[in-house]
Backbone as a ProteinNet text record, in pm:
[ID]
protein_1_A
[PRIMARY]
XXXXXXXXXXXXXXXXXXXXXXXXXXXXXXXXXXXXXXXXXXXXXXXXXXXXXXXXXXXXXXXXXXXXXXXXXXXXXXXXXXXXXXXXXXXXXXXXXXXXXXXXXXXXXXXXXXXXXXXXXXXXXXXXXXXXXXXXXXXXXXXXXXXXXXXXXXXXXXXXXXXXXXXXXXXXXXXXXXXXXXXXXXXXXXXXXXXXXXXXXXXXXX
[TERTIARY]
1530.4	1452.3	1307.4	1246.4	1107.8	1014.1	916.2	814.9	686.8	627	498.7	399.7	274.7	168.8	137.9	116.9	80.7	-69.7	-137.6	-282.7	-314.2	-435.4	-483.3	-576.4	-633.2	-716.1	-846.6	-883.1	-1004.2	-975.7	-849.1	-812.9	-786	-774.7	-747	-597	-550.3	-409.6	-377.8	-271.8	-233.8	-90.3	-24.3	112.6	188.8	320.4	407.4	524.3	594	707.2	816	939.1	1051.8	1099.8	1117.3	1166.1	1315	1385.4	1529.2	1556.5	1632.4	1662.7	1747.3	1817.1	1900.2	1814.2	1685.9	1593.8	1481.4	1423.1	1304.8	1334.3	1462.1	1495.3	1610.9	1626.3	1738	1700.4	1800.2	1774	1714.5	1597.7	1526.5	1599.7	1634.8	1702.7	1601.9	1538.1	1433.2	1487.5	1611.5	1670.9	1680.8	1726.7	1737.9	1601.1	1503.8	1367.8	1314.9	1339.1	1295.8	1363.9	1494.8	1568	1513.8	1483.7	1433.8	1298.8	1212	1080.8	1095.8	1179.9	1204.1	1259.7	1351.8	1411.9	1305.5	1218.7	1116.9	1021	975.4	882.4	948.2	1074.3	1145.2	1168.2	1204.1	1234.6	1110.4	993.1	869.2	836.6	895.2	862.3	918.4	836.8	879.7	976.7	956.4	1045.7	1032.2	911.4	892.6	828.6	820	756.2	838.2	768.8	840.1	752.1	810.1	744.3	849.3	803	895.4	931.9	1057.7	1103.5	1081.9	1113.9	1090.9	1178.3	1286.8	1372.3	1319	1218.8	1169.6	1032.7	954.5	822.8	839.7	741.7	753.2	708.9	759.6	719.9	801.9	766.8	826.6	963	998.1	1129.1	1138.5	1020.7	1018.7	969.9	1025.7	980.1	837.8	740.9	600	569.5	636.3	622.1	749.8	761.5	885.7	904.7	1029.1	1064.6	991	980.9	925	810.1	727.2	628	493.7	471.9	343.4	247.7	298.5	214.5	210.5	262.6	269.8	404.4	407.2	535.5	622.5	752.5	844.3	838.9	839.2	835.9	937.2	1002.3	1100.7	1054.6	955.5	909.2	770.5	686	552.7	557.7	675.8	689.1	760.6	769.1	821.1	719.5	759.9	670.9	541.5	540.4	419.7	314	347.2	252.6	180.5	52.7	-19.8	51	76	149.1	299.2	343.5	486.9	547.9	678.3	747.5	726.3	765.3	751.4	884.4	875.2	996.4	1044.7	1173.1	1230.5	1148	1122.7	1036.5	1092.9	1005.9	1053.6	1100.2	1202.5	1255.8	1267.6	1271.9	1286	1409.6	1392.6	1505.2	1489.4	1598	1599.5	1595.4	1492.5	1475	1539	1614.3	1666.3	1747.9	1717.7	1793.8	1861.7	1992	2065.4	2083.1	2089.4	2105.8	2184	2281.2	2362.4	2277.6	2322.5	2249	2239.6	2348	2346.9	2247.3	2238.1	2143.3	2000.1	1974.5	1840.1	1798.3	1891.1	1861.7	1837.2	1919.9	1904	1770.8	1729.9	1602.8	1485.3	1492.9	1385.3	1377.2	1492.6	1494.7	1433.7	1466	1411.5	1259.7	1211	1066.5	994.4	1050.8	990.4	995.4	1108.5	1122.9	1020.1	996.8	900.5	760.3	725.5	594.3	582.7	691	691	677.3	752	747	609.6	539.4	406.5	294.6	332.3	234.8	145.4	205.7	134	186.2	260.4	313.2	242.2	157.9	75.1	125.4	148.5	194.8	80.9	54.5	-46.6	23.4	-30	36.8	26.5	-85.3	-104.6	-209.7	-195.4	-291.3	-316.7	-427.8	-463.6	-612.3	-647.3	-786.9	-810.1	-921.9	-951.5	-984	-1036.4	-1072	-1056.2	-1065.5	-1057.9	-1189.5	-1186.1	-1309.1	-1275.6	-1312.4	-1282.6	-1347.2	-1469.6	-1541	-1465.3	-1404.2	-1328.7	-1202.8	-1136.6	-1016.3	-1052.2	-1163.9	-1208	-1241.1	-1296.4	-1330.7	-1203.5	-1097.3	-970.4	-915	-918.9	-868.4	-950	-1081.2	-1167.7	-1135	-1111.9	-1077.5	-946.8	-854.3	-724.3	-725.3	-843	-859.2	-757.2	-743	-644.5	-715.1	-677.4	-725.6	-605.3	-620.3	-510.8	-384.2	-391	-287.7	-202.5	-76.9	13.7	23.1	-19.1	-18.5	103.7	193.6	317	306.9	324.7	321.8	457	486	619.1	642	540.7	553.8	425.6	431.7	314.3	195.8	82.8	-41.1	-151.4	-193.2	-290.3	-421.3	-466.9	-593.7	-588.5	-478.3	-463.1	-453.4	-368.8	-346	-473.2	-546.8	-668.4	-781.7	-786.1	-891.3	-872.8	-748.4	-720.5	-718.5	-717.7	-696.1	-803.2	-928.2	-1037.5	-1071.7	-992.4	-1016.5	-936.8	-1006.5	-941	-831.1	-718.7	-605.4	-540.7	-561.5	-496.8	-407.7	-286.9	-189.9	-120.5	-89.7	-16.7	123.1	216.5	354.1	418.6	515.4	591.1	706.2	754.7	856.6	982.7	1013.1	1134.4	1119	995.8	971.2	914.3	926.6	873.9	968	912.3	994.3	949.5	1033	1010.7	881.5	857.6	740.3	611.3	600.2	478.6	461.3	570.6	563.1	514.6	569.9	534.5	397.9	354.4	227.9	106.6	120.3	7.3	10.2	-108.6	-118.5	-68.6	-102.2	-71.3	2.5	100.1	170.1	133.2	76.5	40	134.4	197.1	292.9	269.2	283.2	275	407	404.4	526.8	635	594.5	691.1	749.4	665.9	713.4	813.9	786.6	881.2	1015.1	1011.2	1135.3	1213.8	1142.7	1207.8	1270.2	1197.1	1248.7	1375.8	1373.9	1490.4	1608.1	1578.7	1686	1750.3	1669.4	1718.8	1793.5	1740.1	1791.5	1891.6	1886.8	1973.1	2120.7
-33.7	-88.7	-39.8	-24	21.3	-92	-59.8	-156.5	-128.6	-233.9	-218.7	-315.6	-277.7	-362.8	-474.8	-593.9	-709.1	-732.1	-745.8	-767.7	-907.7	-953.9	-1077.2	-1040.2	-1138.4	-1113.2	-1042.1	-1043	-973.8	-826.5	-787.5	-649.9	-622.1	-727.5	-711.4	-718.2	-639.3	-642	-771.9	-838.6	-965	-960.5	-846.6	-835.7	-726.6	-727.6	-631.2	-705.3	-635.7	-696.5	-591.4	-630.2	-540.4	-554.1	-440.5	-440	-409.3	-471.6	-451.6	-311.2	-231.9	-95.3	-91.4	-200.2	-203.9	-207.5	-240.4	-247.9	-145.5	-136.9	-53.1	74.7	102.2	222	299.3	294.2	364	509.7	589.2	727.5	728	786.4	782.9	868.5	806.1	875.5	893.3	1010.3	1034.2	1030.6	1073.2	1073.9	931.5	837	698.9	637.7	672.2	621.8	672	799.6	857.1	786.3	764.9	697	556	486.8	349	345.2	440.5	445.4	479	578.1	614.7	495.6	422.8	305.6	200.4	172.2	69.7	109.6	233.7	279.1	281.3	322.8	328.2	188	94.4	-40.7	-118	-66.6	-130.2	-94.7	12.7	59.1	-35.7	-67.2	-160.4	-96.1	31.5	100.1	50.7	5.8	-50	49.7	178.5	276.3	295.5	319.1	335.9	411.9	511.2	581.1	601.3	617.4	628	773.3	793.3	924.1	935.2	1051.2	1070	977	927.6	836.8	694	666.3	528.8	506.3	612.4	593.1	568.9	500.7	465.2	580.9	583.2	683.6	811.5	906	1038.2	1052.7	967.3	977.7	1088.5	1133.2	1234	1366.5	1473.7	1608.2	1626.9	1665.4	1667.2	1767.3	1881.8	1975	2056.7	2129.1	2200.7	2309.4	2354.5	2447.2	2580	2635.9	2770	2771.9	2874.7	2901.9	2836.4	2762	2694.2	2770.3	2864.7	2932.9	2860.6	2738.7	2662.9	2688.8	2658.1	2661.5	2549.1	2568.6	2466	2340.3	2225.6	2097.8	2002.4	1925.7	1832.7	1688.4	1658.2	1519.8	1518.9	1427	1416.3	1338.9	1296.5	1225.7	1311.3	1442.1	1533.8	1542.5	1580.9	1577.9	1657.6	1766.1	1846.8	1784.3	1674.9	1607.9	1495.5	1474.7	1359.4	1231.8	1143.6	1021.3	1039.1	1159.9	1184.9	1130.3	1142.8	1093.3	1182.1	1131.8	1205.7	1273.3	1399.1	1470.9	1417.5	1385.9	1330.6	1212.3	1117.7	1004.1	921	874.6	789.2	654	600.2	470.2	382.3	250.5	162.4	197.4	197.6	230	158.3	151.8	87.3	195.3	190.9	291.5	249.9	141.3	85.6	187.8	194.6	277.7	184.2	199.6	109.8	172.3	84.1	128.9	22.7	62.7	-34.2	-114	-236	-323.7	-262.7	-201.8	-138.4	-23.1	50.6	162.2	111	1.4	-56	-104.1	-168.8	-217.2	-99.4	4.5	121.8	191.3	195.4	258.3	180.4	47.1	-35.6	-20.2	-14.8	7.2	143.4	244.1	377.4	378.6	307.7	302.5	233.3	122.5	50.3	134.1	201.1	285.4	397.9	458.2	568.3	521.5	398	344.2	321.9	273.5	254	387.9	488	621.2	685.4	656.1	714.1	629.8	523.9	431.4	367.6	340.4	276	133.5	80.6	-55.8	-141.3	-233.1	-314.9	-458.8	-514	-652.8	-738.4	-849.8	-946.1	-1074.9	-1140.7	-1262.5	-1375.5	-1380.8	-1487.7	-1442.4	-1486.1	-1450.1	-1572.4	-1638.1	-1758.1	-1756.7	-1811.1	-1826.8	-1972.3	-2027.5	-2168.6	-2191.1	-2088.1	-2100.1	-1964.4	-1964.7	-1838.8	-1765.7	-1656.5	-1582.9	-1434.8	-1357	-1214.9	-1144.5	-1186.8	-1123.4	-1140.6	-1257.3	-1282.5	-1196.1	-1180.7	-1097.6	-951.9	-908.6	-770.4	-747.5	-850.1	-838.5	-819.5	-893.2	-880.3	-738.9	-685.9	-550.7	-445.7	-466.7	-374.6	-379.2	-500.2	-514.5	-442.1	-441.7	-378.5	-230.1	-182.1	-41.4	-4.2	-92	-71.6	-53.8	50.9	69.5	94.6	62.3	73.9	12.7	-119.1	-186.5	-281.1	-291.7	-393.7	-501.2	-623.6	-733.8	-821.8	-828.8	-906.4	-1034.5	-1147.4	-1277.2	-1344.5	-1440	-1502	-1587.3	-1661.4	-1750.9	-1746	-1798.6	-1799	-1865.3	-1797.5	-1851.2	-1822.5	-1926.6	-1910.2	-1850.1	-1894.4	-1844.3	-1695	-1649.3	-1506.7	-1426.1	-1471.9	-1398	-1385.1	-1495.2	-1492.2	-1417.7	-1424.3	-1354.6	-1203.4	-1158.1	-1013.9	-958.3	-1045.6	-1001.2	-906.1	-928	-845.8	-726.8	-702.3	-586.4	-468.4	-358.8	-241.4	-189	-154.6	-91.8	-181.8	-312.1	-406.3	-499.9	-520	-603.8	-694.6	-816.7	-909.1	-932.3	-963.5	-991.2	-1079.4	-1159.3	-1238.3	-1152.5	-1188.8	-1107.4	-1093.1	-1192.1	-1186.2	-1109.6	-1063.2	-997.2	-856.3	-795.8	-660.5	-561.1	-447.6	-345.2	-206.7	-108.9	27.3	86.7	67.2	126.7	77.8	-53.4	-108.5	-60.3	-52.2	-5.7	138.8	224.7	366.6	394.2	309.6	332.7	311.9	224.4	191	270.3	301.7	378.1	297	168.5	83.5	-40.6	-81.6	-207.4	-303.4	-417.9	-521.2	-639.1	-683	-793.4	-891.3	-1018.8	-1119.4	-1120.4	-1177.7	-1185.6	-1263.4	-1372.2	-1451.1	-1369.6	-1287.1	-1203.5	-1100.6	-1041.3	-944.5	-1010.2	-1132.3	-1205.4	-1231.7	-1266	-1292.2	-1164.7	-1053.5	-925.5	-886.8	-902.9	-868.3	-959	-1083.3	-1178.2	-1142	-1097.5	-1065.1	-931.3	-830.4	-694.1	-654.8	-720.2	-679.4	-703.3
1512.3	1401.5	1409	1292.1	1286.7	1327.1	1408.1	1448.2	1372.2	1315.8	1248.3	1310	1305.3	1358.8	1259.3	1312.1	1228.5	1243.4	1131.2	1130.7	1080.1	1109	1047.5	932.2	867.4	750.2	784.9	913.2	957.1	989.9	981.8	1010.1	1156.3	1237.8	1381.1	1407.2	1504.2	1541.9	1614.7	1572.6	1636.6	1688.3	1675.6	1725.8	1655	1675.5	1608.3	1544.2	1456.3	1386.6	1367.5	1391.8	1369.1	1225.4	1160.5	1022.4	1021.6	930.8	918.4	862	938.6	894.6	767.9	738.6	617.8	491.7	508.4	394.3	407.8	527	548.2	626.1	652.7	729.4	672	540.9	476.2	451.5	415.6	376.1	235.9	223.1	94.3	-7.8	-119.5	-229.4	-343.5	-346.9	-446.3	-588.5	-605.1	-739.5	-795.2	-712.9	-759.1	-785.8	-702.4	-723.3	-857.5	-884.9	-1013.2	-1130.5	-1120.6	-1227.6	-1250.1	-1140.3	-1151.6	-1222.1	-1190.3	-1254.4	-1403.2	-1433.6	-1573.6	-1650.2	-1588.3	-1652	-1684.3	-1588.2	-1611.8	-1722.9	-1721.1	-1824.3	-1961.5	-1966	-2094.2	-2149.4	-2061.3	-2106.5	-2148.3	-2113.2	-2158.4	-2303.1	-2352.5	-2487.4	-2592.3	-2691.3	-2795.8	-2893.4	-2922.5	-3015.7	-3158.4	-3195.8	-3330.8	-3427.4	-3387.8	-3475	-3602.2	-3714.3	-3841.7	-3939.6	-4005.7	-4115.9	-4225.1	-4348.3	-4461.1	-4491.3	-4519.5	-4564.3	-4714.7	-4772.7	-4916.2	-5000.4	-4942.1	-5018.1	-5018.3	-4933	-4920.1	-4982.7	-5002.2	-5063.9	-5213.3	-5272.2	-5414.6	-5503	-5623.5	-5721.4	-5708.9	-5794.3	-5783.1	-5845.5	-5938.7	-5999.8	-6102.2	-6151.1	-6257.8	-6201.9	-6251.5	-6213.1	-6265.3	-6178	-6222.4	-6333.2	-6332.9	-6445	-6456.9	-6568.5	-6591.8	-6486.9	-6473.9	-6366.4	-6377.4	-6498.6	-6514.4	-6614.6	-6604.7	-6706.7	-6687.3	-6578.5	-6563.1	-6471.8	-6392.5	-6294.8	-6161.5	-6158.1	-6032.9	-5964.8	-5835.8	-5766.4	-5820.3	-5816.2	-5867.5	-5779.5	-5842.6	-5771.7	-5835.2	-5748.4	-5801.5	-5800.2	-5713.5	-5701.7	-5639.1	-5682.8	-5622.8	-5491.2	-5452.2	-5325	-5219.1	-5244.2	-5143.2	-5028.8	-4910.1	-4792.8	-4808.2	-4888.4	-4898.9	-4989.8	-5058.6	-5147.2	-5073.3	-5110.3	-5058.1	-5102.5	-5011.1	-5044.6	-5040.6	-5003.6	-4996.4	-4868.3	-4858.4	-4740.7	-4619.9	-4504.1	-4378.4	-4346	-4304.1	-4264.3	-4129.7	-4119.7	-3996.1	-3944.4	-4034.6	-4001.2	-3885.6	-3792.1	-3683.6	-3737	-3677.7	-3718.4	-3594	-3610	-3493.5	-3410.8	-3278.5	-3192.3	-3058.4	-2986.5	-2855.9	-2747.4	-2662.6	-2558.1	-2425.4	-2426.1	-2300.8	-2221.3	-2092.4	-1999.4	-1900.4	-1883.4	-1795.5	-1657.3	-1558.3	-1420.9	-1346.5	-1267.3	-1194.6	-1096.4	-1070.9	-979.4	-840	-792.4	-660.2	-655.9	-766	-772.3	-770.4	-843.1	-846.1	-707.2	-637.1	-501.4	-406.3	-417.9	-332.3	-359.9	-486.1	-522.7	-463.8	-468.6	-413.6	-261.7	-196.2	-51.4	-17.2	-97.3	-74.1	-90.5	-192.1	-216.6	-100.7	-52.4	59.4	187.4	209.5	328	327.5	210.9	202.5	238.5	200.4	235.4	386.2	447.6	592.7	664.5	617.9	680.9	667.7	558.5	535.5	596	670.5	730.3	624.6	509.8	400.3	374.7	471.6	461	566.2	519.6	608.4	607.6	725.3	737.5	790.2	723.1	769.5	808.8	910.7	958.1	857.7	787.4	689.8	588.6	466	361.7	274.7	300.9	224.9	194.3	80.4	41.6	2.7	46.4	19	-128.1	-194.2	-335.5	-402.6	-534.8	-609.5	-591.5	-518	-487.3	-473.3	-575.4	-574.9	-455.5	-421.1	-310.2	-178.6	-159.5	-36.9	-30.9	-144.7	-149.9	-124.4	-180	-157.8	-10.9	54.1	195.7	279.7	243.2	315	299.6	178.4	153.4	228.4	233.5	307.9	456.9	509.9	651.7	685.3	588.6	610.1	572.6	530.4	488.6	381.2	284.5	177.9	43.6	-27.3	-163.4	-253.4	-377.9	-473.8	-413.1	-389.2	-310	-392.9	-350.8	-402.4	-295.2	-328.4	-232.9	-260.3	-163.3	-179.7	-97.8	-165.4	-98.8	-116.1	-29.4	-29.8	-153.6	-196.2	-311.8	-393.5	-514.5	-601.5	-532.8	-535	-480	-580.5	-649.4	-757.9	-707.3	-591.3	-538.9	-510.4	-451.4	-422.3	-551.5	-642.9	-768	-850.6	-864.4	-946.5	-876.6	-744.4	-671.1	-677.6	-684.2	-688	-829.4	-927.6	-1065.8	-1116.7	-1075.2	-1127.1	-1038.3	-935.5	-849.3	-903.8	-928.1	-986.6	-896	-957.1	-888	-782.6	-792.6	-700.7	-781.7	-734.7	-805.2	-704.6	-747.5	-660.8	-717.3	-628.9	-669.9	-564.6	-606.9	-510.2	-457.2	-340	-272.6	-356.1	-439.1	-519	-648.8	-678.5	-807.4	-794.6	-678.4	-664.2	-731	-770.8	-834.5	-789.5	-815.5	-766.9	-823	-950.9	-1014.7	-949.7	-928.2	-867	-723.6	-649	-509.9	-504.4	-590.5	-587.3	-649.7	-741	-811.1	-719.9	-620.9	-534.8	-404.3	-353.8	-229.8	-110.3	-107.8	7.4	-38.5	40.4	15.6	128.3	90.8	188.2	168.7	275.6	266.6	381.2	352	457.8	535.4	655.2	735.7	661	593.4	516.2	400.9	338.4	227.6	276.9	393.3	452.2	479.1	534.4	562.8	433.9	327	198.5	142	150.4	101.5	175.7	308.5	388.7	354.8	327	292	159.2	65.5	-68.8	-70.7	0	-11.4	98	212.4	322.6	291
[MASK]
++++++++++++++++++++++++++++++++++++++++++++++++++++++++++++++++++++++++++++++++++++++++++++++++++++++++++++++++++++++++++++++++++++++++++++++++++++++++++++++++++++++++++++++++++++++++++++++++++++++++++++++

């Protein structure tokens, strides 16, 4: 099993922790990680775009001028695409961008993403992470002590003080252990997790 150093909020080493190889020591499958990221980005799209084709815009029922003898090019409708106010060629219509992925594939992709962070020494475990009040400066101090920038902070359960304190720090995001996803893990340089959060992740994914 992989051993990682456990730090406190001051950035001092306070011990080590063994990570479950079934979650943090799998063979990294880059293809599944890519699919998972594509799936998340695609599923975020609303798909509500809409423009009118020449059959949907109003007007244009009459031929604007006779076919021959005017010196103009022949025209059949003032609502053809080349006219101002005309329809759009191949106009976009509402559609569903959903990409499906099997549950086993999603779990394997998340394990691969977490494993890659461990292999790159970008997975930081803290023994405890608590704040007495909502204070952005205090949260920033903790991140500085851990030498973490652009970090995903994973906690075991909802903690209002942690979430609100990190909210205004650029490139920092918080998540509970049961709600992490591949995109968030890969988007951030460093993943910070409490010991309780690691235990929860292993319980869910192992």
